[in-house]
JSON list of C-alpha atoms in Angstrom, two decimals:
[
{"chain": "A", "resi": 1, "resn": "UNK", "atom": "CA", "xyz": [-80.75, 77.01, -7.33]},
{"chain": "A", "resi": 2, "resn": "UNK", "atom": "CA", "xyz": [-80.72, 80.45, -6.34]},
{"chain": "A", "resi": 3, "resn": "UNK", "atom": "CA", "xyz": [-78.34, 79.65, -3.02]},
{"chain": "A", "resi": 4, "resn": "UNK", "atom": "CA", "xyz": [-75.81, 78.01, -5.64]},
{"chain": "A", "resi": 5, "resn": "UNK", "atom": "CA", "xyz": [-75.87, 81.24, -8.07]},
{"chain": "A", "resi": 6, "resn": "UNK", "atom": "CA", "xyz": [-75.05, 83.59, -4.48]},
{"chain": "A", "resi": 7, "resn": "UNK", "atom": "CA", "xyz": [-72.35, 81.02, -3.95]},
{"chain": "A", "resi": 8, "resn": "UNK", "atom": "CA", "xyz": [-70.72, 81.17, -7.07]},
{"chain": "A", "resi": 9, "resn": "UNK", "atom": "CA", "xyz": [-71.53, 84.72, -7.23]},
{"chain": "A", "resi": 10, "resn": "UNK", "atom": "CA", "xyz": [-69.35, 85.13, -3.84]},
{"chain": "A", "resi": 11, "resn": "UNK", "atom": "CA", "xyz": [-66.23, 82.97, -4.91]},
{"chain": "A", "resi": 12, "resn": "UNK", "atom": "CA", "xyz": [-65.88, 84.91, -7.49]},
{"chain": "A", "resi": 13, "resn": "UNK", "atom": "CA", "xyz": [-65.80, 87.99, -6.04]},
{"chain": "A", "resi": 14, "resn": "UNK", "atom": "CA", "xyz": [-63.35, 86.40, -3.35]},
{"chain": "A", "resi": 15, "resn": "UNK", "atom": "CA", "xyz": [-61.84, 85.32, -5.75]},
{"chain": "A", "resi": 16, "resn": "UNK", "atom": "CA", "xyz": [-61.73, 88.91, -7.93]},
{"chain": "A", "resi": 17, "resn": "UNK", "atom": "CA", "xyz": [-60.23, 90.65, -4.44]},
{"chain": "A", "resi": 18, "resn": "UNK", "atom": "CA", "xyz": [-57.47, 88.27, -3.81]},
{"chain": "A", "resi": 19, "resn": "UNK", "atom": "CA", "xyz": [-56.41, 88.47, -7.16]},
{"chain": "A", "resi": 20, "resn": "UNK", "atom": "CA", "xyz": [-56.12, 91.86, -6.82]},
{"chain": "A", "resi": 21, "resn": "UNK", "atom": "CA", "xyz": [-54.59, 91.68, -3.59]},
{"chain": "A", "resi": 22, "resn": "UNK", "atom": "CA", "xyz": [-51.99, 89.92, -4.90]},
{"chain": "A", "resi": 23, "resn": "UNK", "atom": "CA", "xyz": [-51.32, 91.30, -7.95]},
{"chain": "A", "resi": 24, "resn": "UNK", "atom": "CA", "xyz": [-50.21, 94.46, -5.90]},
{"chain": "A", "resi": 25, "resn": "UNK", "atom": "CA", "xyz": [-47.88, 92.52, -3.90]},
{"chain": "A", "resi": 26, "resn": "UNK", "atom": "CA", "xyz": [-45.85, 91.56, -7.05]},
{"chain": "A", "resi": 27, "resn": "UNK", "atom": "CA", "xyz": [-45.81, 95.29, -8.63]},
{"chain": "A", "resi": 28, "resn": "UNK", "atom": "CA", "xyz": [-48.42, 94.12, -11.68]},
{"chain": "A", "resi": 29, "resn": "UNK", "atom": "CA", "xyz": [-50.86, 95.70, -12.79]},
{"chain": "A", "resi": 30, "resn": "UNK", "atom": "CA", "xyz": [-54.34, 94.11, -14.58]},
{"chain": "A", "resi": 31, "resn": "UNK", "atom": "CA", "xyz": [-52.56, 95.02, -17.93]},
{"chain": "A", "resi": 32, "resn": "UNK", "atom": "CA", "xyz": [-49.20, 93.27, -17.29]},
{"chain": "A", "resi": 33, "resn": "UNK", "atom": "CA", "xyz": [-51.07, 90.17, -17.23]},
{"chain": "A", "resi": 34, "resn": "UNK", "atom": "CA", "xyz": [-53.56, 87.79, -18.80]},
{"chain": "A", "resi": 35, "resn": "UNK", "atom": "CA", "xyz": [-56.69, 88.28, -16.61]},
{"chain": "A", "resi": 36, "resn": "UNK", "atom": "CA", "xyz": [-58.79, 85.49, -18.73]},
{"chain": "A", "resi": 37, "resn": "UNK", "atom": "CA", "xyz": [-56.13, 82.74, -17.98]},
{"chain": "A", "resi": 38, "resn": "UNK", "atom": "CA", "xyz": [-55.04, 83.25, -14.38]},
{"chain": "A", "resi": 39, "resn": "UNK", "atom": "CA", "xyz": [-56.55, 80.76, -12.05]},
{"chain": "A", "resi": 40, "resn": "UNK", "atom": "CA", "xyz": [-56.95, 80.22, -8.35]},
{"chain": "A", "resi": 41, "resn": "UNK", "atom": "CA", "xyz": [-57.80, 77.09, -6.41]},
{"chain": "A", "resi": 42, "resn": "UNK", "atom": "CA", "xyz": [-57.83, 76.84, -2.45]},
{"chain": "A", "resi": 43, "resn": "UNK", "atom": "CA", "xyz": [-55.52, 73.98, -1.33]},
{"chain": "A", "resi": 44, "resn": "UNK", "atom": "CA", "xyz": [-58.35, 70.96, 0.15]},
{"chain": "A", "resi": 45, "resn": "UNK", "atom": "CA", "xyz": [-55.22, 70.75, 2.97]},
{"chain": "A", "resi": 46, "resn": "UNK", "atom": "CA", "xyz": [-54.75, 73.92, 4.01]},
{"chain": "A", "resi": 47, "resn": "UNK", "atom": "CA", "xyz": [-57.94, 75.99, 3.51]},
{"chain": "A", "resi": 48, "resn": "UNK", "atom": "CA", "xyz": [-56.58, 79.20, 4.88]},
{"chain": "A", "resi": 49, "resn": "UNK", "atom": "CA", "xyz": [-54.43, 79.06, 1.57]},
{"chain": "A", "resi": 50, "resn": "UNK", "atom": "CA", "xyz": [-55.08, 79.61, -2.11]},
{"chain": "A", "resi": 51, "resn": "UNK", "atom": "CA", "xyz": [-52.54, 78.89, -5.04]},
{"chain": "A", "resi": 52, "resn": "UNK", "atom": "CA", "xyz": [-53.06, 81.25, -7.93]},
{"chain": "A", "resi": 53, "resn": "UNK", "atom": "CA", "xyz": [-51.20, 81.16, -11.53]},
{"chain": "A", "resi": 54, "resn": "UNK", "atom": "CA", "xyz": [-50.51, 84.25, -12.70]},
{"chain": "A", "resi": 55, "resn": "UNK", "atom": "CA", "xyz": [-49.22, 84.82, -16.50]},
{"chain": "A", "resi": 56, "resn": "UNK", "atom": "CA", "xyz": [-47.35, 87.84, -17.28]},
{"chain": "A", "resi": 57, "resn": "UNK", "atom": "CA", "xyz": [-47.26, 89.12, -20.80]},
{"chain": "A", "resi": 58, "resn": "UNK", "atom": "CA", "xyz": [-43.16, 89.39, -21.68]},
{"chain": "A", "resi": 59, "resn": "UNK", "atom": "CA", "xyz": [-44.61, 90.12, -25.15]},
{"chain": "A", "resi": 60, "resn": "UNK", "atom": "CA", "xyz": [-48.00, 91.03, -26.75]},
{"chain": "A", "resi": 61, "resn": "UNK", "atom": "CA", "xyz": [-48.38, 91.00, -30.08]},
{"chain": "A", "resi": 62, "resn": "UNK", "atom": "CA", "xyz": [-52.19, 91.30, -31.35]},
{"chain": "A", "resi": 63, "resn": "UNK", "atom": "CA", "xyz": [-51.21, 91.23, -35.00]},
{"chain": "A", "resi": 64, "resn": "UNK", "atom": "CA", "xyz": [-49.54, 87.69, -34.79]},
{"chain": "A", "resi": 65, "resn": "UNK", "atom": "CA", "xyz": [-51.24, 86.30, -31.91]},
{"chain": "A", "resi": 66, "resn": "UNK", "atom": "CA", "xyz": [-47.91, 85.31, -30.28]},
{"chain": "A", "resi": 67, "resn": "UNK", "atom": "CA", "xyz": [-47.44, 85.94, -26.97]},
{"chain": "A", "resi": 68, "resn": "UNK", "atom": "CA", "xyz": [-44.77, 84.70, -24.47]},
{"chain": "A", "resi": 69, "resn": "UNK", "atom": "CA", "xyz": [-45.48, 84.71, -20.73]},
{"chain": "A", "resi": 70, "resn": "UNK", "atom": "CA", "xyz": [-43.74, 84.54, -17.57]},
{"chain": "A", "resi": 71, "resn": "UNK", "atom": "CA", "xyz": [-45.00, 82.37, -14.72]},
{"chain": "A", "resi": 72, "resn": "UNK", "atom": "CA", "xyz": [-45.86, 83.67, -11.22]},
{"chain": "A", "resi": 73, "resn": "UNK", "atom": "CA", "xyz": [-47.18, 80.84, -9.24]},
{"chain": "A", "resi": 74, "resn": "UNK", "atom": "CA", "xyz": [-48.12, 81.64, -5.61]},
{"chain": "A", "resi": 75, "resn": "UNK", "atom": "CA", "xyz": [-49.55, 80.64, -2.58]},
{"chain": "A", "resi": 76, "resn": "UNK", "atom": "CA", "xyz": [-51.51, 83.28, -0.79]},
{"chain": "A", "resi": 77, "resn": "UNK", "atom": "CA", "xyz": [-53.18, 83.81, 2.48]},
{"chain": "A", "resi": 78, "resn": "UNK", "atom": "CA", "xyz": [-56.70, 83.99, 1.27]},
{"chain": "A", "resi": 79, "resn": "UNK", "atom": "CA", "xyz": [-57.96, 86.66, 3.59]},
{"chain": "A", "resi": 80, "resn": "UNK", "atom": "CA", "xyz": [-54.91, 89.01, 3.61]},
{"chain": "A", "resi": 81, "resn": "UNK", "atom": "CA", "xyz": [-53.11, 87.93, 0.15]},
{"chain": "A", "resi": 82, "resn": "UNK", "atom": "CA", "xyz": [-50.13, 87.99, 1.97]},
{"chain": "A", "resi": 83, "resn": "UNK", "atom": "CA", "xyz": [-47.74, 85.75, -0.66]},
{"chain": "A", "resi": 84, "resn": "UNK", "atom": "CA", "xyz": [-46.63, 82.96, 1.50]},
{"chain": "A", "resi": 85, "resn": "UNK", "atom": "CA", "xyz": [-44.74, 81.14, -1.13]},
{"chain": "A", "resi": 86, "resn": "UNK", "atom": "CA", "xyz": [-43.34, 82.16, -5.07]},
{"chain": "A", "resi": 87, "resn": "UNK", "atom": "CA", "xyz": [-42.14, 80.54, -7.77]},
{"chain": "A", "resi": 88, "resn": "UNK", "atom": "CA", "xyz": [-41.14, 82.76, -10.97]},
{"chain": "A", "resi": 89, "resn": "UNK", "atom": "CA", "xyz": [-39.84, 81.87, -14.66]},
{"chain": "A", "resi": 90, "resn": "UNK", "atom": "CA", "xyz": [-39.07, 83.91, -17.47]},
{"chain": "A", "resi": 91, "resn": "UNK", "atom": "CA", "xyz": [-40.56, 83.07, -20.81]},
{"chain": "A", "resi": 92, "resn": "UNK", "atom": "CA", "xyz": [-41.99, 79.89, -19.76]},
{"chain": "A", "resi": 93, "resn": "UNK", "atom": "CA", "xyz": [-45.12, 79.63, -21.46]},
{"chain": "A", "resi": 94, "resn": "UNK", "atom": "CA", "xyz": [-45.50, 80.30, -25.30]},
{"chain": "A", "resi": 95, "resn": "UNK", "atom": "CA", "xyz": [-48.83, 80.98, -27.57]},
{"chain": "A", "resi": 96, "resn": "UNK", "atom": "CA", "xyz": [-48.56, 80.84, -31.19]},
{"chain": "A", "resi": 97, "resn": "UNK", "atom": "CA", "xyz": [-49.76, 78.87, -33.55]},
{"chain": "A", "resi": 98, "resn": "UNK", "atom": "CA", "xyz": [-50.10, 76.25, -30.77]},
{"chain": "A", "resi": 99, "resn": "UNK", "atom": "CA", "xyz": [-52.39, 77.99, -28.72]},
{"chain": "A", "resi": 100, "resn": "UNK", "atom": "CA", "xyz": [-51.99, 77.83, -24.74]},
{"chain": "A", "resi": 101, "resn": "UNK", "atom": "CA", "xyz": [-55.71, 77.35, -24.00]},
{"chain": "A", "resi": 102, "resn": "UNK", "atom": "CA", "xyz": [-55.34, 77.73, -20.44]},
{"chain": "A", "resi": 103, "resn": "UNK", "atom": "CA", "xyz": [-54.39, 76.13, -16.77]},
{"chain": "A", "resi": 104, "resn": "UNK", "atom": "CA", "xyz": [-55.72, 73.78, -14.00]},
{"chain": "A", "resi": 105, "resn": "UNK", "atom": "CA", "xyz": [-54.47, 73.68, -10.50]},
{"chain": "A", "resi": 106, "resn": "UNK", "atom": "CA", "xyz": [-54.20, 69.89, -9.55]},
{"chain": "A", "resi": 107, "resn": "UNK", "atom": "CA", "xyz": [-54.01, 69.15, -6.25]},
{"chain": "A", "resi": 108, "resn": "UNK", "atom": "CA", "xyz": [-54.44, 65.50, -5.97]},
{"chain": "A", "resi": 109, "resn": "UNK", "atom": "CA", "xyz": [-52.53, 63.23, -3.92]},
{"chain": "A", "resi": 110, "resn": "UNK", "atom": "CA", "xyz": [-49.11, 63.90, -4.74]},
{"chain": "A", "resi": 111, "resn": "UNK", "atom": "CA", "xyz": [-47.58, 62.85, -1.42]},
{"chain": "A", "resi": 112, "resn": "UNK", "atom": "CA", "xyz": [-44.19, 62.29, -2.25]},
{"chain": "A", "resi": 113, "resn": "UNK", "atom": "CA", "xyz": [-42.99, 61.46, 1.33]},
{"chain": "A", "resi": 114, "resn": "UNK", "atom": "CA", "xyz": [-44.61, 61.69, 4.84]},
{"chain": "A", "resi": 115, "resn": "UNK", "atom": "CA", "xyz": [-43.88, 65.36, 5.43]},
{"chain": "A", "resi": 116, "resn": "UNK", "atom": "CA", "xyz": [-43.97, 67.01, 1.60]},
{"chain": "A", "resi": 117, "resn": "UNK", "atom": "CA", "xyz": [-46.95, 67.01, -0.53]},
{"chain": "A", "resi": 118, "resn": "UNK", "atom": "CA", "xyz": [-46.80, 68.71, -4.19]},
{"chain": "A", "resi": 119, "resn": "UNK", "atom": "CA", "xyz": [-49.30, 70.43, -5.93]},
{"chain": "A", "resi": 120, "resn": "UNK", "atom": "CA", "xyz": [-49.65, 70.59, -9.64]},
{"chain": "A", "resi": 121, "resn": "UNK", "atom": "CA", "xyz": [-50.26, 72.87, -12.54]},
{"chain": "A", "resi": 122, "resn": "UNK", "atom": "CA", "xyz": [-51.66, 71.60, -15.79]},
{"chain": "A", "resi": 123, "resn": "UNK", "atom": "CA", "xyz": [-51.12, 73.64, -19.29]},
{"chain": "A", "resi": 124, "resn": "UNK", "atom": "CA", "xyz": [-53.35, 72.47, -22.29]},
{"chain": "A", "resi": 125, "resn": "UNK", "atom": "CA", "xyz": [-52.26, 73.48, -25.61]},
{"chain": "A", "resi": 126, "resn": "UNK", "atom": "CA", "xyz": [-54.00, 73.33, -29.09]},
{"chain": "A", "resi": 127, "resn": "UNK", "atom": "CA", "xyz": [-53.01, 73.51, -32.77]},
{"chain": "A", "resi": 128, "resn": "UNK", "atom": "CA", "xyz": [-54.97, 75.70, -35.19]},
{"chain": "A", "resi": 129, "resn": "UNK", "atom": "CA", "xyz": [-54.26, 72.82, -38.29]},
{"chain": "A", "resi": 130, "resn": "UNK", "atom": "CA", "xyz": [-57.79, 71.42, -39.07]},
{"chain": "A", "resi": 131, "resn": "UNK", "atom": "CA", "xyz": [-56.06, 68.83, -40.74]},
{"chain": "A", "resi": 132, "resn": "UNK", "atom": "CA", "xyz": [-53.25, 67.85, -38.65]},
{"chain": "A", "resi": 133, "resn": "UNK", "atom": "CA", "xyz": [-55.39, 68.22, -35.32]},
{"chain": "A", "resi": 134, "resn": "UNK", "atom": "CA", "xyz": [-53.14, 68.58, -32.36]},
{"chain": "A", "resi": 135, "resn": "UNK", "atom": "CA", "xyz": [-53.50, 69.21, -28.36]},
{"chain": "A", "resi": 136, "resn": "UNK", "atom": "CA", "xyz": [-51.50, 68.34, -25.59]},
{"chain": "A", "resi": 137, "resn": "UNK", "atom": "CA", "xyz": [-51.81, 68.60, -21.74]},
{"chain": "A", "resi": 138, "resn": "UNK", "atom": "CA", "xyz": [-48.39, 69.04, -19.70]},
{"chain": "A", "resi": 139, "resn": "UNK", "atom": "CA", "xyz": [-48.07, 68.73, -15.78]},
{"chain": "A", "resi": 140, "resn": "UNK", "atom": "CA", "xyz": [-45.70, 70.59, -13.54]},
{"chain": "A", "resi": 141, "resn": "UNK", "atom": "CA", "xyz": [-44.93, 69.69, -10.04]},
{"chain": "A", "resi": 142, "resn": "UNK", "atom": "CA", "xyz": [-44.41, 72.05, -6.92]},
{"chain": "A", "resi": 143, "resn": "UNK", "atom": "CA", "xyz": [-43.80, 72.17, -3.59]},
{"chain": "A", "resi": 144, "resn": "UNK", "atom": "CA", "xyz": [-43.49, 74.98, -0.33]},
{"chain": "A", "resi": 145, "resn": "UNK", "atom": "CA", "xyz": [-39.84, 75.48, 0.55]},
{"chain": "A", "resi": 146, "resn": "UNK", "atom": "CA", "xyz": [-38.76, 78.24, 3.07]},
{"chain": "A", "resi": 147, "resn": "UNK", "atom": "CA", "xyz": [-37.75, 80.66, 0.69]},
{"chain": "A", "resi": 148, "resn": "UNK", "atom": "CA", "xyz": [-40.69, 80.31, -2.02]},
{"chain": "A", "resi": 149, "resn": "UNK", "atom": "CA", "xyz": [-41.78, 76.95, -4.29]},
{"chain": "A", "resi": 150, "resn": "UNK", "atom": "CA", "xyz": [-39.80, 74.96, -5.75]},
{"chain": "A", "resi": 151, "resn": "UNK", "atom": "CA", "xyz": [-40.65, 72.71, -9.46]},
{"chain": "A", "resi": 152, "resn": "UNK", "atom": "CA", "xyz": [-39.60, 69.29, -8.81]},
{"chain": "A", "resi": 153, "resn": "UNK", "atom": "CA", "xyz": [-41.10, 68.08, -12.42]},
{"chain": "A", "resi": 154, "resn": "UNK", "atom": "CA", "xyz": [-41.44, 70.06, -15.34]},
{"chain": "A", "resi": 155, "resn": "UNK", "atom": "CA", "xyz": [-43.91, 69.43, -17.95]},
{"chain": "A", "resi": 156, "resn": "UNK", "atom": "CA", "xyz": [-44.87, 65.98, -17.71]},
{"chain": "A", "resi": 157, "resn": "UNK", "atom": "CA", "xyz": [-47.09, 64.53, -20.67]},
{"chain": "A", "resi": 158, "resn": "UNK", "atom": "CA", "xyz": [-50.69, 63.88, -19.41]},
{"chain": "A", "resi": 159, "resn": "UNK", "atom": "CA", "xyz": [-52.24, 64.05, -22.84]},
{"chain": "A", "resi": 160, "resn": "UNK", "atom": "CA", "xyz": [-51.77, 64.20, -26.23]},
{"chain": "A", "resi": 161, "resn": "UNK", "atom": "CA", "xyz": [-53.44, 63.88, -29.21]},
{"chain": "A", "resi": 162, "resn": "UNK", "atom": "CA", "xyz": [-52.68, 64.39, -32.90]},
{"chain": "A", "resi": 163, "resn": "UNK", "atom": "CA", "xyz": [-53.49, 62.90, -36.73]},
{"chain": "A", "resi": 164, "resn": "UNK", "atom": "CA", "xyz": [-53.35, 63.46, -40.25]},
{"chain": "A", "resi": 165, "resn": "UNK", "atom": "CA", "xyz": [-56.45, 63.57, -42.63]},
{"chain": "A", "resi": 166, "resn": "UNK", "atom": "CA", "xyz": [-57.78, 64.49, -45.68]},
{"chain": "A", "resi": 167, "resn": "UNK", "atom": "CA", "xyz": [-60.62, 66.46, -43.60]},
{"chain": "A", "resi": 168, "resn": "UNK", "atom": "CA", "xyz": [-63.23, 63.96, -44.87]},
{"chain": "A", "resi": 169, "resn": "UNK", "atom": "CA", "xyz": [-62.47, 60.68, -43.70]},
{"chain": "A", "resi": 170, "resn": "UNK", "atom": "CA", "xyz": [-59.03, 58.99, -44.58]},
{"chain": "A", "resi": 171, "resn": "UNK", "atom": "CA", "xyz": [-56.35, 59.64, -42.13]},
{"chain": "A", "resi": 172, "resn": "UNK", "atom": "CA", "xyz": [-54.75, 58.32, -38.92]},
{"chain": "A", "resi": 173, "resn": "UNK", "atom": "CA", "xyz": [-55.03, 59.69, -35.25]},
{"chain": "A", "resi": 174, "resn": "UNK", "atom": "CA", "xyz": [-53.63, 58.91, -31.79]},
{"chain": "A", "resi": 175, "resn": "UNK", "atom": "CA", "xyz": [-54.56, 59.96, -28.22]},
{"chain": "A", "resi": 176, "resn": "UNK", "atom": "CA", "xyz": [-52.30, 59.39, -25.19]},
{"chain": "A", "resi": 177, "resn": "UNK", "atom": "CA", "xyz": [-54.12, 59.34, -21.90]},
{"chain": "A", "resi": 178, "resn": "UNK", "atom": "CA", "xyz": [-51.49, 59.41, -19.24]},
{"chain": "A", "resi": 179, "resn": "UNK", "atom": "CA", "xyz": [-52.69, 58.59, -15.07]},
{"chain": "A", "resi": 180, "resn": "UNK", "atom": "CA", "xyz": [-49.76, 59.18, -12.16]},
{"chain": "A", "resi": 181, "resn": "UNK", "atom": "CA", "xyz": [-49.55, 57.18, -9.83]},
{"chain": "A", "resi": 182, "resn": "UNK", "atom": "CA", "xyz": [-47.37, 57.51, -6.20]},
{"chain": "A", "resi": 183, "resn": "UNK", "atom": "CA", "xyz": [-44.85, 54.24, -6.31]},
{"chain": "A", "resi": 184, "resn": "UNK", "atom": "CA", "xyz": [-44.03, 52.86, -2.89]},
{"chain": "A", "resi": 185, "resn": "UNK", "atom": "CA", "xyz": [-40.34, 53.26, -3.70]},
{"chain": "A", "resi": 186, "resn": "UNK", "atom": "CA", "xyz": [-38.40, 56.01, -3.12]},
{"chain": "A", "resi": 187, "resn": "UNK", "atom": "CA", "xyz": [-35.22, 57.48, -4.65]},
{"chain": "A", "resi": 188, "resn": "UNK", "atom": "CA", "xyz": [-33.64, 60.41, -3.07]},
{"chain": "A", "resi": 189, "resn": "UNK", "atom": "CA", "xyz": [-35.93, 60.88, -0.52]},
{"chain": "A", "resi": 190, "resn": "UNK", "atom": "CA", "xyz": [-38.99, 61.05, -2.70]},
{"chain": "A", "resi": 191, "resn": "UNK", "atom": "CA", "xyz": [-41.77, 57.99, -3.47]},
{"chain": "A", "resi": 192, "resn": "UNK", "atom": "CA", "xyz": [-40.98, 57.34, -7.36]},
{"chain": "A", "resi": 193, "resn": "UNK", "atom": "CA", "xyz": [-43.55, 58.66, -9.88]},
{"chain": "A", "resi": 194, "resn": "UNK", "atom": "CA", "xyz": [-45.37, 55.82, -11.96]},
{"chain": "A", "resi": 195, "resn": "UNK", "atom": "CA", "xyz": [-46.78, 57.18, -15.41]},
{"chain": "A", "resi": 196, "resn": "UNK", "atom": "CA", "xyz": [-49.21, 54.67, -17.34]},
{"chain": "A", "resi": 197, "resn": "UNK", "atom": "CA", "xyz": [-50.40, 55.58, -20.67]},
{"chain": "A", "resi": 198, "resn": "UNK", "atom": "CA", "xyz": [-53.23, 54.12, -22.57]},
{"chain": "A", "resi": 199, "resn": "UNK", "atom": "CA", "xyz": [-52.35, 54.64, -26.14]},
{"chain": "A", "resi": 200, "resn": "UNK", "atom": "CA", "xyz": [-55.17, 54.70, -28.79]},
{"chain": "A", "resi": 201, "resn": "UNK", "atom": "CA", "xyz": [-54.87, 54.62, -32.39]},
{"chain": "A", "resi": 202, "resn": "UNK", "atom": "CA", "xyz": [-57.43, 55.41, -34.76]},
{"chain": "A", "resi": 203, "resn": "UNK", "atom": "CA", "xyz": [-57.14, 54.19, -38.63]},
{"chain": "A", "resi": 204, "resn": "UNK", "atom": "CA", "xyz": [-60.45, 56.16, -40.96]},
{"chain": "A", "resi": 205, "resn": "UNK", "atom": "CA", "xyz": [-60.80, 54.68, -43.88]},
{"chain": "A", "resi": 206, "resn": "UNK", "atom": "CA", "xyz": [-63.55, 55.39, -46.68]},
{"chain": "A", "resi": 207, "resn": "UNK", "atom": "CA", "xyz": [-65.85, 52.84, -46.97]},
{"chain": "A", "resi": 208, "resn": "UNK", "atom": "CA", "xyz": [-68.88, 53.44, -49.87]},
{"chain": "A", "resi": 209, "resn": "UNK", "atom": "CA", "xyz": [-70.86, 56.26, -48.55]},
{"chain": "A", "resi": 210, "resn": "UNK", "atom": "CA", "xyz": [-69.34, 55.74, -44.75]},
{"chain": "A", "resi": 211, "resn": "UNK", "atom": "CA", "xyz": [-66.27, 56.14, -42.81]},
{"chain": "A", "resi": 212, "resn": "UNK", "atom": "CA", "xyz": [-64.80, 53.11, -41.55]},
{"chain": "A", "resi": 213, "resn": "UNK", "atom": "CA", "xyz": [-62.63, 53.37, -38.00]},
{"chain": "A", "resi": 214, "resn": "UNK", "atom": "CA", "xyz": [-60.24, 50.59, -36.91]},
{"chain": "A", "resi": 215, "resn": "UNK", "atom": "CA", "xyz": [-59.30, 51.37, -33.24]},
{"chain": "A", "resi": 216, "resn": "UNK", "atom": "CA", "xyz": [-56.23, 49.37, -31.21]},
{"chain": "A", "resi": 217, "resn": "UNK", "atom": "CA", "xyz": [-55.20, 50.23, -27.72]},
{"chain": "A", "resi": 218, "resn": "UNK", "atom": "CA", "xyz": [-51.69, 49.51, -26.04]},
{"chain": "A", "resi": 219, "resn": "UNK", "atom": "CA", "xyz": [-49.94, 50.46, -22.63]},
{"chain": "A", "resi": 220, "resn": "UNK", "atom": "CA", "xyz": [-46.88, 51.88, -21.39]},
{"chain": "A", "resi": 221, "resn": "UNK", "atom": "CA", "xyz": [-46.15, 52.32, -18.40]},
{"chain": "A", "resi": 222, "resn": "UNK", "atom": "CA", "xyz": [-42.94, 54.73, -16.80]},
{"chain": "A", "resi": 223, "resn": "UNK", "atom": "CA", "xyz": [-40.97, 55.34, -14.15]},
{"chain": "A", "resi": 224, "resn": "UNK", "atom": "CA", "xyz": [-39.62, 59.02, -13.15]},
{"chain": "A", "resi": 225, "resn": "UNK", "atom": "CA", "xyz": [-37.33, 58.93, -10.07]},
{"chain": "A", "resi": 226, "resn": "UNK", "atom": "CA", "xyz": [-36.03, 62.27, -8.20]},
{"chain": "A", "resi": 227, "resn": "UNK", "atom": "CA", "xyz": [-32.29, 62.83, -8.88]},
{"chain": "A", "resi": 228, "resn": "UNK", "atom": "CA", "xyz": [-32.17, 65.72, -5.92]},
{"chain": "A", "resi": 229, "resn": "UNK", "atom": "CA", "xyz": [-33.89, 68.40, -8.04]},
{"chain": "A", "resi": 230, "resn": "UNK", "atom": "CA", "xyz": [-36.50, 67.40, -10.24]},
{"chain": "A", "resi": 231, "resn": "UNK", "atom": "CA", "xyz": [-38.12, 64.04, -11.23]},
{"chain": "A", "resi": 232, "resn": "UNK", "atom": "CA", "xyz": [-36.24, 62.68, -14.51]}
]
């Protein structure tokens, strides 16, 4: 127990001084930028490396809880924080009344040919409606060029969920649970993206002193195919 707390205890620091590190490199300071939401994950490939997400504030405004962010995603050499590799976008995230709850470095196995592997960035949203609940999950793919990182897919759909009630019972809900797979087809170079997505829908009725639920599944399933730039 206690050699677990030291090791989390030390990541974090690590993880605290590369942050740092690298915030220096790009000219920001800890104010320019949402401490609470950056995150940092070493890639399980290349352990010498660490991809961070970085969100800038564009604007910051505490009395409406809006804020827009620009991305800085990098990948950094853990010990020095040299950035090896940047990718940077203006306004791309947005927190408003959908709130961006925060990120996920996914680095599965998104091999998309026998030399390139991407990595991925997940952003999870929620609405502040209690009765017209709402959160989504969006995926963004990336890989190392020579000059930086490049997106090759842009806000993919891995989840979703929304309804409408009464906020007692009666109302009507669905959840979309999307998996990628890696096709063994490939269209410009790159193996073809295969999204399936188990679709449940929820019917609540009132039923005496009870709630009755009446719950059907489906599947889709999807192709996305790279046209050169991104996966469409």
């Amino acid at each position: 127990m206690l050699l677990s707390i030291l090791a989390t205890f030390n990541s974090q620091a690590q993880d605290e001084k590369l942050i740092s590190k690298v915030l220096t490199k790009l000219n920001l300071k800890p104010k320019d930028v949402n401490m609470e939401l950056i995150q940092t994950k070493v890639l399980p490939y290349a352990k010498e490396k660490t991809v961070l997400v970085i969100p800038k504030y564009e604007t910051n405004q505490d009395d409406v809880e809006f804020y827009v962010y620009d991305a800085y995603i990098v990948i950094a050499d853990n010990q020095s924080g040299q950035i090896l590799n940047k990718y940077f976008e203006k306004s791309k995230w947005t927190s408003d009344a959908i709130r961006l709850d925060g990120f996920t470095i996914d680095t599965g196995l998104y091999k998309l040919s026998d030399k390139v592997r991407a990595f991925g960035v997940r952003v999870s949203y929620t609405g502040s409606s209690r009765v017209n609940p709402y959160g989504t999950t969006d995926l963004s793919l990336y890989i190392p060029t020579k000059n930086g990182l490049k997106q090759i897919a842009d806000e993919i759909k891995v989840e979703n969920y929304s309804g409408e009630w009464d906020g007692n019972c009666n109302g009507e809900f669905q959840r979309e649970e999307i998996t990628i797979d890696i096709d063994n087809q490939k269209t410009n170079g790159f193996y073809n993206l295969i999204l399936r997505n188990k679709i449940t829908d929820t019917i609540a009725t009132p039923k005496g002193d009870d709630c009755d639920e009446k719950i059907s599944t489906s599947n889709k399933t999807k192709k996305l195919k790279y046209n050169g730039k991104t996966y469409e």
